Short mmCIF file of C-alpha atoms in Angstrom, two decimals:
data_model
loop_
_atom_site.label_atom_id
_atom_site.label_comp_id
_atom_site.label_asym_id
_atom_site.label_seq_id
_atom_site.Cartn_x
_atom_site.Cartn_y
_atom_site.Cartn_z
CA MET A 240 -0.93 -24.77 3.44
CA SER A 241 1.13 -21.79 4.54
CA HIS A 242 0.37 -18.76 2.39
CA SER A 243 0.60 -14.97 2.35
CA LEU A 244 -1.88 -12.40 1.10
CA PHE A 245 -1.13 -8.97 -0.38
CA ILE A 246 -3.46 -5.98 -0.66
CA ALA A 247 -3.09 -2.25 -1.34
CA ASP A 248 -4.98 0.94 -2.15
CA LEU A 249 -8.13 0.40 -0.14
CA HIS A 250 -8.44 4.12 0.67
CA LEU A 251 -10.73 3.42 3.64
CA SER A 252 -12.71 6.40 4.92
CA PRO A 253 -15.82 7.09 7.00
CA SER A 254 -17.64 8.15 3.82
CA SER A 255 -17.42 4.62 2.35
CA PRO A 256 -19.17 2.24 4.79
CA LYS A 257 -19.70 -0.45 2.12
CA LEU A 258 -15.99 -0.51 1.44
CA PHE A 259 -15.20 -0.94 5.11
CA GLN A 260 -17.70 -3.81 5.28
CA LYS A 261 -15.93 -5.47 2.35
CA PHE A 262 -12.63 -5.06 4.18
CA GLN A 263 -14.05 -6.50 7.38
CA ASN A 264 -15.46 -9.48 5.49
CA PHE A 265 -12.01 -10.04 3.99
CA LEU A 266 -10.37 -9.93 7.42
CA GLU A 267 -12.90 -12.37 8.83
CA GLY A 268 -12.65 -14.65 5.78
CA PRO A 269 -9.55 -15.16 3.60
CA ALA A 270 -7.20 -13.21 5.88
CA ARG A 271 -7.98 -15.39 8.90
CA GLU A 272 -6.77 -18.44 6.98
CA ALA A 273 -3.51 -16.79 5.91
CA THR A 274 -0.14 -17.07 7.57
CA ALA A 275 0.51 -13.40 6.90
CA LEU A 276 -1.24 -10.36 5.46
CA TYR A 277 0.80 -7.61 3.81
CA ILE A 278 -0.78 -4.17 3.25
CA LEU A 279 1.32 -2.34 0.67
CA GLY A 280 0.18 1.21 1.26
CA ASP A 281 -2.92 3.43 1.18
CA LEU A 282 -4.98 1.42 3.61
CA PHE A 283 -6.56 4.77 4.51
CA GLU A 284 -7.70 7.59 2.27
CA ILE A 285 -6.38 10.05 4.88
CA TRP A 286 -4.24 9.48 7.95
CA VAL A 287 -3.19 12.60 9.83
CA GLY A 288 -1.29 10.95 12.66
CA ASP A 289 -1.53 8.22 15.27
CA ASP A 290 -3.05 10.65 17.78
CA ASP A 291 -6.22 10.34 15.65
CA ILE A 292 -6.61 6.61 16.37
CA PRO A 293 -9.43 7.28 18.90
CA SER A 294 -11.70 8.77 16.21
CA PRO A 295 -14.63 6.36 15.70
CA PHE A 296 -13.79 5.18 12.19
CA ASN A 297 -10.05 4.82 12.74
CA GLN A 298 -10.67 2.91 15.96
CA LYS A 299 -13.01 0.57 14.09
CA VAL A 300 -10.32 -0.24 11.52
CA VAL A 301 -7.66 -0.73 14.19
CA ASN A 302 -9.96 -3.03 16.16
CA ALA A 303 -10.66 -5.14 13.07
CA LEU A 304 -6.93 -5.50 12.38
CA ALA A 305 -6.19 -6.28 16.03
CA ALA A 306 -8.79 -9.06 15.97
CA LEU A 307 -6.98 -10.55 12.95
CA THR A 308 -3.56 -10.56 14.58
CA GLN A 309 -4.90 -11.84 17.90
CA GLN A 310 -6.20 -14.98 16.21
CA GLY A 311 -2.80 -15.70 14.69
CA THR A 312 -2.35 -14.01 11.30
CA GLN A 313 0.83 -11.97 11.07
CA LEU A 314 0.27 -8.41 9.82
CA PHE A 315 2.76 -6.23 7.95
CA TYR A 316 2.31 -2.85 6.27
CA LEU A 317 4.28 -0.17 4.52
CA HIS A 318 3.42 3.45 3.85
CA GLY A 319 1.47 4.65 0.85
CA ASN A 320 1.11 8.16 -0.51
CA ARG A 321 -2.05 8.75 1.55
CA ASP A 322 -1.10 7.19 4.89
CA PHE A 323 2.62 7.96 5.24
CA LEU A 324 2.00 9.27 8.79
CA LEU A 325 1.11 5.82 10.12
CA GLY A 326 3.42 5.31 13.08
CA ASN A 327 4.45 3.12 15.98
CA LYS A 328 1.24 3.65 17.95
CA PHE A 329 -0.81 2.36 15.04
CA ALA A 330 1.46 -0.67 14.67
CA LYS A 331 1.25 -1.47 18.37
CA ALA A 332 -2.53 -0.97 18.52
CA CYS A 333 -3.23 -3.53 15.81
CA GLY A 334 -0.28 -5.87 16.34
CA ALA A 335 1.36 -5.01 13.02
CA THR A 336 4.96 -4.66 11.87
CA HIS A 337 5.97 -1.63 9.80
CA LEU A 338 8.18 -2.48 6.81
CA THR A 339 10.62 -0.16 5.10
CA ASP A 340 9.94 0.58 1.43
CA PRO A 341 11.20 -1.39 -0.39
CA THR A 342 11.51 -4.66 1.56
CA ILE A 343 12.86 -8.03 0.38
CA LEU A 344 11.55 -11.32 1.75
CA ILE A 345 11.40 -14.96 0.72
CA LEU A 346 7.87 -16.27 0.19
CA GLU A 347 6.50 -19.77 0.61
CA ASP A 348 7.64 -20.88 -2.85
CA GLY A 349 11.22 -19.89 -2.07
CA VAL A 350 11.23 -16.91 -4.44
CA ARG A 351 12.90 -13.70 -3.27
CA THR A 352 10.18 -11.06 -3.43
CA LEU A 353 10.47 -7.29 -3.25
CA LEU A 354 7.58 -5.29 -1.78
CA THR A 355 6.99 -1.60 -2.43
CA HIS A 356 4.04 0.74 -2.58
CA GLY A 357 5.03 1.59 -6.15
CA ASP A 358 4.87 5.37 -6.26
CA GLN A 359 8.65 5.76 -6.30
CA LEU A 360 8.65 3.93 -9.65
CA CYS A 361 6.52 6.63 -11.31
CA THR A 362 9.58 8.67 -12.14
CA GLU A 363 8.15 10.51 -15.16
CA ASP A 364 5.69 12.29 -12.87
CA GLU A 365 8.20 14.86 -11.69
CA ALA A 366 5.65 17.03 -9.87
CA TYR A 367 4.48 14.05 -7.82
CA GLN A 368 8.05 12.98 -7.02
CA ALA A 369 8.84 16.48 -5.74
CA TRP A 370 5.75 16.39 -3.52
CA ARG A 371 6.65 12.88 -2.30
CA LYS A 372 10.15 14.00 -1.34
CA GLN A 373 8.72 16.90 0.66
CA VAL A 374 6.11 15.01 2.65
CA ARG A 375 8.41 12.07 3.39
CA SER A 376 11.03 14.33 4.98
CA VAL A 377 11.36 14.14 8.76
CA THR A 378 11.45 17.94 9.03
CA TRP A 379 8.15 18.39 7.19
CA GLN A 380 6.42 15.64 9.15
CA ARG A 381 7.57 16.95 12.51
CA LYS A 382 6.30 20.42 11.61
CA VAL A 383 2.91 19.10 10.47
CA MET A 384 2.49 16.98 13.59
CA THR A 385 2.67 20.09 15.77
CA LEU A 386 -0.58 21.31 14.19
CA PRO A 387 -4.03 20.51 15.63
CA ILE A 388 -5.73 17.45 14.14
CA GLU A 389 -8.40 19.62 12.51
CA GLU A 390 -5.74 21.66 10.72
CA ARG A 391 -3.98 18.50 9.52
CA TYR A 392 -7.27 17.20 8.11
CA LYS A 393 -7.75 20.44 6.23
CA ILE A 394 -4.25 20.19 4.72
CA ALA A 395 -4.82 16.52 3.77
CA GLN A 396 -8.17 17.23 2.15
CA GLU A 397 -6.74 20.14 0.18
CA ALA A 398 -3.85 17.93 -0.98
CA THR A 399 -6.31 15.23 -2.07
CA THR A 400 -8.37 17.75 -4.05
CA MET A 401 -5.26 19.15 -5.73
CA SER A 402 -4.08 15.63 -6.58
CA THR A 403 -7.42 14.77 -8.17
CA GLN A 404 -7.35 17.93 -10.28
CA ALA A 405 -3.72 17.37 -11.30
CA LYS A 406 -4.45 13.81 -12.47
CA LYS A 407 -6.98 15.12 -14.96
CA LYS A 408 -4.15 16.95 -16.73
CA LYS A 409 -1.74 14.01 -16.77
CA THR A 410 -1.52 11.15 -19.22
CA LEU A 411 -1.99 7.58 -18.01
CA ALA A 412 1.57 6.81 -19.04
CA ILE A 413 3.00 9.51 -16.77
CA MET A 414 1.00 8.21 -13.79
CA ASP A 415 2.12 4.62 -14.38
CA VAL A 416 5.46 3.14 -13.37
CA THR A 417 8.42 3.84 -15.62
CA LEU A 418 9.81 0.71 -17.23
CA GLN A 419 13.39 1.84 -16.75
CA ALA A 420 12.77 2.41 -13.02
CA VAL A 421 11.34 -1.11 -12.72
CA ILE A 422 14.31 -2.62 -14.55
CA GLU A 423 16.80 -0.72 -12.40
CA LEU A 424 15.05 -1.86 -9.21
CA LEU A 425 15.01 -5.50 -10.33
CA ARG A 426 18.69 -5.42 -11.30
CA LYS A 427 19.71 -3.65 -8.11
CA ASN A 428 18.01 -6.34 -6.01
CA ASP A 429 19.31 -9.35 -7.96
CA TYR A 430 16.20 -10.03 -10.03
CA PRO A 431 13.45 -10.68 -7.47
CA ARG A 432 9.71 -11.01 -7.91
CA LEU A 433 8.12 -7.57 -7.45
CA ILE A 434 4.74 -6.86 -5.83
CA HIS A 435 3.35 -3.33 -5.59
CA GLY A 436 0.22 -1.22 -5.71
CA HIS A 437 -0.38 2.52 -6.26
CA THR A 438 -1.12 2.57 -9.99
CA HIS A 439 -4.57 0.93 -9.76
CA ARG A 440 -3.69 -1.19 -12.79
CA PRO A 441 -3.87 -4.79 -11.57
CA ALA A 442 -1.83 -7.16 -13.72
CA ARG A 443 0.96 -9.71 -13.84
CA HIS A 444 3.95 -8.69 -15.94
CA THR A 445 7.02 -10.77 -16.79
CA TYR A 446 10.45 -9.51 -17.79
CA ARG A 447 13.49 -11.30 -19.20
CA LEU A 448 16.51 -9.44 -17.84
CA ASP A 449 20.10 -10.60 -18.18
CA ASP A 450 19.06 -14.27 -18.46
CA ASN A 451 16.68 -13.92 -15.49
CA THR A 452 12.88 -14.03 -15.58
CA CYS A 453 11.12 -11.70 -13.14
CA GLU A 454 7.45 -11.32 -12.27
CA ARG A 455 5.82 -7.98 -11.44
CA TRP A 456 2.46 -8.20 -9.73
CA VAL A 457 0.37 -5.01 -9.55
CA LEU A 458 -2.28 -5.15 -6.84
CA THR A 459 -5.84 -4.05 -7.49
CA ASP A 460 -7.33 -1.02 -5.81
CA TRP A 461 -10.57 -1.42 -3.84
CA ASN A 462 -13.91 0.35 -3.93
CA SER A 463 -17.50 -0.59 -3.04
CA ARG A 464 -17.83 -2.55 -6.31
CA LYS A 465 -14.45 -4.28 -6.67
CA GLY A 466 -11.40 -5.45 -4.80
CA GLY A 467 -9.15 -8.42 -4.42
CA TYR A 468 -5.77 -9.68 -3.35
CA VAL A 469 -2.74 -11.65 -4.47
CA ARG A 470 -2.18 -14.99 -2.74
CA CYS A 471 1.28 -16.59 -2.69
CA ASP A 472 1.96 -20.14 -1.51
CA GLU A 473 4.39 -22.96 -2.30
CA ASN A 474 3.00 -23.13 -5.83
CA GLY A 475 3.55 -19.47 -6.63
CA CYS A 476 1.24 -16.43 -6.75
CA GLN A 477 -2.23 -15.82 -8.14
CA ALA A 478 -4.56 -12.84 -8.25
CA ILE A 479 -7.94 -13.41 -6.62
CA PRO A 480 -10.66 -10.81 -7.33
CA PHE A 481 -13.82 -10.52 -5.28
#
């Protein structure tokens, strides 16, 4: 049966070998049986540019993804808040297609489905949205990419540390999606199913909007102890934890 799989927020890094092994097992297991795999952001904990593909860990991840696409599974990804510098060289190296955020597609059950990383829906976190606007700008990215790789790593690590410290001062509600932003996105796109990650709050939500029923699937984050994916086929979608 034709089916698609959706994952997000793996935050792969050289410091988490057990997590990479879990990812590799997933690629060699469920993902090989899928028609398509969609990675909805934050595959990597840090990505400083495609010129860093040759580093041992990054090359290992790229090789694992390339093996998946070479055996027939289609691979799609969109940017997260940690790996927004993924570019064309990465896509070519692993046989993937980069999607704009958000993207609409029709899944196996015929339901129009909107894919997004999810961070743009956290509109109450004004500090984060200001940072997101800065780092997603072409001018900022071009300037950063002129720096040596080592300097880019230093900037990324400092940003990660600052983000971790800032989260301790924020409420869970502020870091979650804003209901009004979700409703506006669903209305704007003619009431699709919505699949996203980012918030690390896996769940299935349903909304009744203007005589339309919409699903919102939130993908689970991964670590060495947990993980999972959403599978969609002709019968609909279901969350499958490891």
